[in-house]
PDB file of C-alpha atoms in Angstrom:
ATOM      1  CA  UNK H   1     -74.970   0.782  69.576  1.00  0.00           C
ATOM      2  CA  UNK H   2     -73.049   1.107  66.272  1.00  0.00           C
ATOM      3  CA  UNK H   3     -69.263   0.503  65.467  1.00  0.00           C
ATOM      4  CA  UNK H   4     -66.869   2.643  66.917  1.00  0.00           C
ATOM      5  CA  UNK H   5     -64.005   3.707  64.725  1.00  0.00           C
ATOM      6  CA  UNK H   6     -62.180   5.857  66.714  1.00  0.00           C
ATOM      7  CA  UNK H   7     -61.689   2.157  68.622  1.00  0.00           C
ATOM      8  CA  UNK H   8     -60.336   0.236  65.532  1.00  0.00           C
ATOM      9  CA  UNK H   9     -58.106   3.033  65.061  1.00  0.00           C
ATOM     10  CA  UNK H  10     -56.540   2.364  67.906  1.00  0.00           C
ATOM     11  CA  UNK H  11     -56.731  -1.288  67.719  1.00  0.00           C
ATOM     12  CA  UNK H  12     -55.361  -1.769  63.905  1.00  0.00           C
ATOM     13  CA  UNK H  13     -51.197  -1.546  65.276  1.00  0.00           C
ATOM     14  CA  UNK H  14     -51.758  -4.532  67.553  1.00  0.00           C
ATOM     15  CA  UNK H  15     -53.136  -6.211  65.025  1.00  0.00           C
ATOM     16  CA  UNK H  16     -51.314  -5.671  62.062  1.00  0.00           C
ATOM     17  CA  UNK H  17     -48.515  -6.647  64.543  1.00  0.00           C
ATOM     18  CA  UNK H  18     -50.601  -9.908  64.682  1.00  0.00           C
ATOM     19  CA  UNK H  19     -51.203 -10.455  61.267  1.00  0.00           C
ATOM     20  CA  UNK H  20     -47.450 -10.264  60.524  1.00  0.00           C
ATOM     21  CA  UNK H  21     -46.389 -12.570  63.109  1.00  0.00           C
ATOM     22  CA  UNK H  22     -49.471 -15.106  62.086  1.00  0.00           C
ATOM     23  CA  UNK H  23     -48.478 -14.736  58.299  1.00  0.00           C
ATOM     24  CA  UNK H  24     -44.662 -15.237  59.317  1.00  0.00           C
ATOM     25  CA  UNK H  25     -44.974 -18.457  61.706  1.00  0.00           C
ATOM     26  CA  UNK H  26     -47.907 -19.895  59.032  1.00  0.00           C
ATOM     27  CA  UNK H  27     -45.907 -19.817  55.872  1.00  0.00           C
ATOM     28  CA  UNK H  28     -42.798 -21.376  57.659  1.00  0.00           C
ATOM     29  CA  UNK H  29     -44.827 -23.975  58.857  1.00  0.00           C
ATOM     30  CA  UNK H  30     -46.503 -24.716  55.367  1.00  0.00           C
ATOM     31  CA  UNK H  31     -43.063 -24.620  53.688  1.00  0.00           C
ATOM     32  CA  UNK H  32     -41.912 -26.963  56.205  1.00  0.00           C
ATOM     33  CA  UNK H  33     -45.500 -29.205  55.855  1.00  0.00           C
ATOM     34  CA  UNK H  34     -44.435 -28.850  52.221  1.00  0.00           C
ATOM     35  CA  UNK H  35     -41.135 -30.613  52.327  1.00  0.00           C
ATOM     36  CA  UNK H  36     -42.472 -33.284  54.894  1.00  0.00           C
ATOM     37  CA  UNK H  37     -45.689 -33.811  52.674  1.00  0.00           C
ATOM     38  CA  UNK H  38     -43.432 -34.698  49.701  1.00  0.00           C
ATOM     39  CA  UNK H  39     -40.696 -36.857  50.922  1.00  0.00           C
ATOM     40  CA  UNK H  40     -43.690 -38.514  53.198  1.00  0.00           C
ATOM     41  CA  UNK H  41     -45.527 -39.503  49.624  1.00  0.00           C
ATOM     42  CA  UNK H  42     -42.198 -40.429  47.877  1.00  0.00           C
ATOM     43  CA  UNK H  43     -41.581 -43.551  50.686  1.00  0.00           C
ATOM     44  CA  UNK H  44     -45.312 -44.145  50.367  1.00  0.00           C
ATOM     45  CA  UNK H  45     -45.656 -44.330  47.078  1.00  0.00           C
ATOM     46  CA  UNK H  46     -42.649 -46.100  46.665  1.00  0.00           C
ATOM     47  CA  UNK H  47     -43.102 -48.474  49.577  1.00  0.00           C
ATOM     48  CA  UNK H  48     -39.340 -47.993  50.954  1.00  0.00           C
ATOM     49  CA  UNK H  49     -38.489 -50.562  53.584  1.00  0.00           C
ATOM     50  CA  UNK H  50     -39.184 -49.404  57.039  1.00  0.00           C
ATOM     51  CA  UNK H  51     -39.323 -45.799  56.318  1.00  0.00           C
ATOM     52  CA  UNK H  52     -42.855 -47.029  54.908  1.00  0.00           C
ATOM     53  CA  UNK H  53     -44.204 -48.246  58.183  1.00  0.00           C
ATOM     54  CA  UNK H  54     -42.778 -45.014  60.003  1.00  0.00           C
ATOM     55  CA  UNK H  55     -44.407 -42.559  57.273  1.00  0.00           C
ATOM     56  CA  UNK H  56     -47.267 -44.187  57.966  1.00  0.00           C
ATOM     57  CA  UNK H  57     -47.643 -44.139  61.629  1.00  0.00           C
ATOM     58  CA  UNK H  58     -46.589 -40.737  61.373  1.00  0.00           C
ATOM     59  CA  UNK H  59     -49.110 -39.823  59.275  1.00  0.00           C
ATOM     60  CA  UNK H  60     -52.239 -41.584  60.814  1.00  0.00           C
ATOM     61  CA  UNK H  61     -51.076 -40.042  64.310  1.00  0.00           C
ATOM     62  CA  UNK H  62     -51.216 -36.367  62.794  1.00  0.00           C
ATOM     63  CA  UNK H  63     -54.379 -36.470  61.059  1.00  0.00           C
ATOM     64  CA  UNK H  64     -55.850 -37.946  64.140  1.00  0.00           C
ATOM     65  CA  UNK H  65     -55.048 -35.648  66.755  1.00  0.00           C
ATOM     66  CA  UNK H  66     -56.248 -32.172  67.021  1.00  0.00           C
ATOM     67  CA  UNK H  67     -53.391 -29.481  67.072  1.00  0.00           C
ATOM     68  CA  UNK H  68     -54.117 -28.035  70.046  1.00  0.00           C
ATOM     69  CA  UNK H  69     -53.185 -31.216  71.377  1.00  0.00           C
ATOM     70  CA  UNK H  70     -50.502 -31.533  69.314  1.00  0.00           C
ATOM     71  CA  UNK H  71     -49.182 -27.950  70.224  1.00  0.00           C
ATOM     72  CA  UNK H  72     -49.268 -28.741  74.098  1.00  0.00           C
ATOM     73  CA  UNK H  73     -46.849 -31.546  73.674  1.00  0.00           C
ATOM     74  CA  UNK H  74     -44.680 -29.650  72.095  1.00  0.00           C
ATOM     75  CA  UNK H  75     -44.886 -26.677  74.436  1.00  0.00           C
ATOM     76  CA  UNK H  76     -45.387 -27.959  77.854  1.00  0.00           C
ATOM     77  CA  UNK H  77     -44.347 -31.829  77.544  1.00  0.00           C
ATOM     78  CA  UNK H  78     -41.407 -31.942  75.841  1.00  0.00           C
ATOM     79  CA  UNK H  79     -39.479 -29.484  78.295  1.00  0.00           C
ATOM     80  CA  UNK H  80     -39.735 -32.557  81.006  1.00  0.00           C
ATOM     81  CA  UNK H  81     -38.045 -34.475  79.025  1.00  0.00           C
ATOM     82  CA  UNK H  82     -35.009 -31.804  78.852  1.00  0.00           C
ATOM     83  CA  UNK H  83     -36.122 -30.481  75.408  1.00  0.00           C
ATOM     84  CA  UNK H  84     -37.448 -26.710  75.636  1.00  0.00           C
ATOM     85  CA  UNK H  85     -38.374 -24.572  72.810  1.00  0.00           C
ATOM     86  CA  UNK H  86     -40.095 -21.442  72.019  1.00  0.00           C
ATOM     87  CA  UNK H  87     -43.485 -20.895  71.642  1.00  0.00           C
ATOM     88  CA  UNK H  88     -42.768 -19.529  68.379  1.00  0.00           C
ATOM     89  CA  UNK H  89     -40.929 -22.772  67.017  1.00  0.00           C
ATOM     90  CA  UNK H  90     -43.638 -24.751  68.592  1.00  0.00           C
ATOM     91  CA  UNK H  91     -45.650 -23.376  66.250  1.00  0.00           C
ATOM     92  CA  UNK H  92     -43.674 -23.539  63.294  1.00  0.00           C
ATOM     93  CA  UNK H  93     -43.128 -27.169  64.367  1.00  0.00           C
ATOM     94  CA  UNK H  94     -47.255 -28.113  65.205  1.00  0.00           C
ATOM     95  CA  UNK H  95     -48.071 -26.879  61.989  1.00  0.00           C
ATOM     96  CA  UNK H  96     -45.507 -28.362  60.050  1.00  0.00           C
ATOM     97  CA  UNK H  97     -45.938 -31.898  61.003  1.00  0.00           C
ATOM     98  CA  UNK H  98     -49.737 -31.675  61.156  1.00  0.00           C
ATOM     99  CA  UNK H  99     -49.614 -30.227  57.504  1.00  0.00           C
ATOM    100  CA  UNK H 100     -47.243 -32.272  56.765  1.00  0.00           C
ATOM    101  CA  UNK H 101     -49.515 -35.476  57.468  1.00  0.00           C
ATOM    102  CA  UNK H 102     -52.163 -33.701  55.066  1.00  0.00           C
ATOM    103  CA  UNK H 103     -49.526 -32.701  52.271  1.00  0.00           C
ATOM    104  CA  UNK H 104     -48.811 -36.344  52.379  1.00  0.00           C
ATOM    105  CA  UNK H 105     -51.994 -37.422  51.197  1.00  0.00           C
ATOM    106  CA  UNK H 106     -52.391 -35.273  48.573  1.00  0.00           C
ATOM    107  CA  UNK H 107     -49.364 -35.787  47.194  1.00  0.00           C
ATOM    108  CA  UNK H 108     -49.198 -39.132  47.031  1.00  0.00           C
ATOM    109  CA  UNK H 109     -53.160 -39.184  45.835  1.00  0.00           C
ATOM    110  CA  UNK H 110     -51.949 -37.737  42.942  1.00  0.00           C
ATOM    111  CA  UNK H 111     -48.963 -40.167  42.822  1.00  0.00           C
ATOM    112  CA  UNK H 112     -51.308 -43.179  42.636  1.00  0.00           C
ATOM    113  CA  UNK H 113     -53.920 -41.850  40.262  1.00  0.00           C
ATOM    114  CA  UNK H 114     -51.274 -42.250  37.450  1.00  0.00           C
ATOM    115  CA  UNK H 115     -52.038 -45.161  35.778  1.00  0.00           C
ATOM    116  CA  UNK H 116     -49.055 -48.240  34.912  1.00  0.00           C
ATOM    117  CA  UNK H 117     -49.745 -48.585  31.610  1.00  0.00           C
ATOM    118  CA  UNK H 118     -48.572 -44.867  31.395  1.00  0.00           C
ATOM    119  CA  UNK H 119     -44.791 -46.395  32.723  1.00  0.00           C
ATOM    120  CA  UNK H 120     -45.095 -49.298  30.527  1.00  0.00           C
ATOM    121  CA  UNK H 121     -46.144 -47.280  27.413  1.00  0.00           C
ATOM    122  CA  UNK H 122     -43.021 -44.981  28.014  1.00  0.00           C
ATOM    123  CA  UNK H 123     -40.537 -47.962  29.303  1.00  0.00           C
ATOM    124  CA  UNK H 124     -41.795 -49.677  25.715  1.00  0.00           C
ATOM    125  CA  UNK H 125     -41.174 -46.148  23.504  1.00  0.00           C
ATOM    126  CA  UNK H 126     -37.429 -45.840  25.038  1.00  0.00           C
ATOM    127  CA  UNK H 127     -37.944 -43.300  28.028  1.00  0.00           C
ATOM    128  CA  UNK H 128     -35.482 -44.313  30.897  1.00  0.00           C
ATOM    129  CA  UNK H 129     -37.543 -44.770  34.547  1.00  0.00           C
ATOM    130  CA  UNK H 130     -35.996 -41.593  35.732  1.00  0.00           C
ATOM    131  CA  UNK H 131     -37.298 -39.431  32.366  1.00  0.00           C
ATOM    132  CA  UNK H 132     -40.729 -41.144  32.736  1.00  0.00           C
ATOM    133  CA  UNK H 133     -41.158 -39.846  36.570  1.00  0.00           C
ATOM    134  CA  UNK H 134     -40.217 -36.507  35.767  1.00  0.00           C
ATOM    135  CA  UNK H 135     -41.201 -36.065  32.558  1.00  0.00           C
ATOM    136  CA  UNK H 136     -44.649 -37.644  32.887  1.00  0.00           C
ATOM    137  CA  UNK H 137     -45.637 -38.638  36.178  1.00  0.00           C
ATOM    138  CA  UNK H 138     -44.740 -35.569  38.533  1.00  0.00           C
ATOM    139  CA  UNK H 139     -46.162 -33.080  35.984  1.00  0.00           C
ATOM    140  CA  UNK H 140     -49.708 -34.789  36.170  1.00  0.00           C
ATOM    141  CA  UNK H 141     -49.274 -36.319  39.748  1.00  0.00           C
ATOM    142  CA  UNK H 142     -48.953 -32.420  40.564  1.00  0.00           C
ATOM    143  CA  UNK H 143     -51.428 -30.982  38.686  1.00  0.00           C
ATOM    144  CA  UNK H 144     -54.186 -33.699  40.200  1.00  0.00           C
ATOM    145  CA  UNK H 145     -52.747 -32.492  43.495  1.00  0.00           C
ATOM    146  CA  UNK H 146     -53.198 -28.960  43.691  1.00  0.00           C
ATOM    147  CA  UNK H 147     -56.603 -29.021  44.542  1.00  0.00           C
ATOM    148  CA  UNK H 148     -56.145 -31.034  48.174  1.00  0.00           C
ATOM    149  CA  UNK H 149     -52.863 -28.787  48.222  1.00  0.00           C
ATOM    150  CA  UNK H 150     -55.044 -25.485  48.238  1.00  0.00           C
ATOM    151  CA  UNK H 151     -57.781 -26.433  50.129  1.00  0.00           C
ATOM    152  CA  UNK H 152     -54.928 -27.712  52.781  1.00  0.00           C
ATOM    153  CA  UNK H 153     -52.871 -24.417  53.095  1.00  0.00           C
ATOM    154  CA  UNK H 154     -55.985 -22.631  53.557  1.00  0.00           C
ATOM    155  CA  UNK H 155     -56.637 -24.916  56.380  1.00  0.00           C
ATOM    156  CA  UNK H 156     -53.433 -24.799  58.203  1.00  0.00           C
ATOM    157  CA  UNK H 157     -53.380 -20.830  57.736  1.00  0.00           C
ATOM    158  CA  UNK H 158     -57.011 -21.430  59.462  1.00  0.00           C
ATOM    159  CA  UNK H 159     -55.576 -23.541  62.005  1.00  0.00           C
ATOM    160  CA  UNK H 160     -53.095 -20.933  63.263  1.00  0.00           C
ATOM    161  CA  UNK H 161     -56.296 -19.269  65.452  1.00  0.00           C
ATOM    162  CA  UNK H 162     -55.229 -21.944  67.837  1.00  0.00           C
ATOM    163  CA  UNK H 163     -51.646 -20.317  68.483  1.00  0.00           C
ATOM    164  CA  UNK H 164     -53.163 -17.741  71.442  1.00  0.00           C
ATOM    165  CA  UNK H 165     -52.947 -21.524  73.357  1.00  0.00           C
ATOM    166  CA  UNK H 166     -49.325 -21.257  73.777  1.00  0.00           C
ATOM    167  CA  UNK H 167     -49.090 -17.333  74.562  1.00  0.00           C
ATOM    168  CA  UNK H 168     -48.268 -16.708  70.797  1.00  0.00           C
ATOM    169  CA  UNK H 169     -49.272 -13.154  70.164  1.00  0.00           C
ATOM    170  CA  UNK H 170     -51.257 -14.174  67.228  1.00  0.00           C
ATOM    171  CA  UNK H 171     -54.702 -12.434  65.663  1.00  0.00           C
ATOM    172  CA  UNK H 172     -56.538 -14.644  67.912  1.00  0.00           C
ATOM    173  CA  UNK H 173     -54.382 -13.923  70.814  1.00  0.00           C
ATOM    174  CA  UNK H 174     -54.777 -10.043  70.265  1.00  0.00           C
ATOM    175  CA  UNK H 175     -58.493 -10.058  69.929  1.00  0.00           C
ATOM    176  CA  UNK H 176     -58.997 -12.127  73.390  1.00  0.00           C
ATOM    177  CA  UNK H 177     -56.999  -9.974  74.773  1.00  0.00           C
ATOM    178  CA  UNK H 178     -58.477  -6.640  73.694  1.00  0.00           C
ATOM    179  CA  UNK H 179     -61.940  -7.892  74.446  1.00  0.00           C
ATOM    180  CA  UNK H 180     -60.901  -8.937  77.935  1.00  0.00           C
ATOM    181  CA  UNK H 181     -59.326  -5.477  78.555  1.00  0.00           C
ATOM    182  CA  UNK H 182     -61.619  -3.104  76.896  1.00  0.00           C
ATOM    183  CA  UNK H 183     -65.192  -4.986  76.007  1.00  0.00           C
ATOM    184  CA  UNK H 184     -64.996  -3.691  72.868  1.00  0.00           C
ATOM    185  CA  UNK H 185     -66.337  -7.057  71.650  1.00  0.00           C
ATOM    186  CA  UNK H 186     -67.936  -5.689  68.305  1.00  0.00           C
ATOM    187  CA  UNK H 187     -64.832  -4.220  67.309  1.00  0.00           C
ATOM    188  CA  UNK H 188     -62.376  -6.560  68.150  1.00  0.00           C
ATOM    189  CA  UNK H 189     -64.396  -9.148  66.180  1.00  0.00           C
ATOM    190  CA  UNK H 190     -64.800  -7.258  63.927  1.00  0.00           C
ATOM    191  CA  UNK H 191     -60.615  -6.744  62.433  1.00  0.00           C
ATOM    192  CA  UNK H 192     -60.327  -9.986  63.537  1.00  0.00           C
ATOM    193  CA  UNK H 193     -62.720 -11.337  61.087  1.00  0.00           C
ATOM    194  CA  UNK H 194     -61.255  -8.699  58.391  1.00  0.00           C
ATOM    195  CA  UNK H 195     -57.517  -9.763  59.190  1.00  0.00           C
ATOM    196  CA  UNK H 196     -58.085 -13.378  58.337  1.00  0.00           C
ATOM    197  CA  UNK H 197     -60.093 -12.166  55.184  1.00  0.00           C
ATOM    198  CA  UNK H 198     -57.236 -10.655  54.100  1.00  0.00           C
ATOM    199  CA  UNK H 199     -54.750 -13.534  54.906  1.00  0.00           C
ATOM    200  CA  UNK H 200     -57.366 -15.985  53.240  1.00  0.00           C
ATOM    201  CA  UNK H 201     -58.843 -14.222  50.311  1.00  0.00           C
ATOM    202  CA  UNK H 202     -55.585 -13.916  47.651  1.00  0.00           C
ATOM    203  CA  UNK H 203     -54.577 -17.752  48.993  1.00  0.00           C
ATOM    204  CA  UNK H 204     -58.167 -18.968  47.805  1.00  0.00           C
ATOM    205  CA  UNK H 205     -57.709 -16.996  44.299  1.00  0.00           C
ATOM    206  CA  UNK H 206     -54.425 -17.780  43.212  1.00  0.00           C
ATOM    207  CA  UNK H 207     -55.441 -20.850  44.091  1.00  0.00           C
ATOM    208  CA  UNK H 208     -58.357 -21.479  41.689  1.00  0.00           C
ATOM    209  CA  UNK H 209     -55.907 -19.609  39.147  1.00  0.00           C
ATOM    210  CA  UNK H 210     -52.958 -22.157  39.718  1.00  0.00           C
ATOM    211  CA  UNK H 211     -55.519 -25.153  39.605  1.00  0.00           C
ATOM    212  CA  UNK H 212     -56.865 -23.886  35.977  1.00  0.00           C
ATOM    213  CA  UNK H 213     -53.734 -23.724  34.735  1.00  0.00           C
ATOM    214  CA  UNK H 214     -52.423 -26.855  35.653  1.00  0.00           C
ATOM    215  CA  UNK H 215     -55.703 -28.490  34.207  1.00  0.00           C
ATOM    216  CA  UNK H 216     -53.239 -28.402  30.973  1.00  0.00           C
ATOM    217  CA  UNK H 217     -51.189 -31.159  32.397  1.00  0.00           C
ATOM    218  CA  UNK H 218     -53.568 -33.248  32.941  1.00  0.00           C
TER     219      UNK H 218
END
């Protein structure tokens, strides 16, 4: 039996519903994986006195865990302990600090793969420590980054499918639900599959875009 489009019709307002709330609570969390990701490399890189050894737990624990497991703590265990948030926040949250883990490690990848004679070449030509970092180091540090920076907002926008766990009304949450309601399986699939295309498609090409253009700094 063929595709019925008289169905999608009347499935496309849930779902762009869906897409706009997935988009919304993604983005957030990247931004916030973005700030965590940076300051994260910064102590790293830097090897800052204690907030080292936290950076780093914190980091090994959120690559480590899946975060679906990551998303139940949040959700269901932390209300025990008197601290209750919505599922909406929770997911802001989970994907922040899982991003945030994998920001990390790009950022400060890049960070590293500057070599020292680069500071010492600068210190000996006059540049002042602060002038060399921005100047020199962040521009190509960046620019050897983007790469693992694409490749890991396409994954956390990926990773939002796991939202329908905590009753998020999500793309993934909408198409379950449709397909448990109706049957319309093919269908359901089907904008589902087309939704996340659309999400994913102009993140993947302004990505290769941004990483040829940053090729200059390097």
């Amino acid at each position: 039996m063929g595709m019925d489009f008289e169905v999608i019709a009347s499935y496309l307002p849930r779902y762009v519903e869906a897409f706009f709330l997935t988009i919304r609570i993604g983005w957030i969390g990247i931004t916030l994986a973005f700030f965590i990701g940076i300051l994260s490399a910064f102590v790293l890189h830097f090897k800052v006195p204690v907030l080292a050894e936290f950076f780093s737990a914190y980091v090994e624990i959120f690559r480590n865990t899946p975060l679906l497991i990551q998303l139940f703590f949040i959700y269901f265990a932390l209300p025990k302990t008197g601290i209750s948030i919505s599922a909406e926040i929770c997911g802001i949250l989970g994907l922040g600090l899982l991003g945030g883990s994998y920001m990390s490690e790009a950022f400060r990848s890049g960070l590293d793969a500057i070599p020292e004679a680069q500071t010492e070449s600068a210190l000996a030509l006059g540049l002042t420590r602060r002038q060399i970092f921005t100047q020199i180091i962040l521009p190509q540090a960046f620019s050897l980054s983007v790469p693992a920076i694409v490749a890991n907002v396409i994954f956390l926008l990926k990773e939002t499918s796991v939202f329908s766990a905590i009753s998020l009304m999500d793309l993934m949450f909408t198409a379950k639900d449709l397909i448990g309601l109706y049957y319309n399986t093919t269908e359901a699939l089907f904008l589902l599959v087309l939704f996340y295309v659309v999400m994913l498609l102009p993140v993947s090409i302004l990505g290769t875009i941004l990483e040829k253009k940053t090729q200059l700094y390097i």
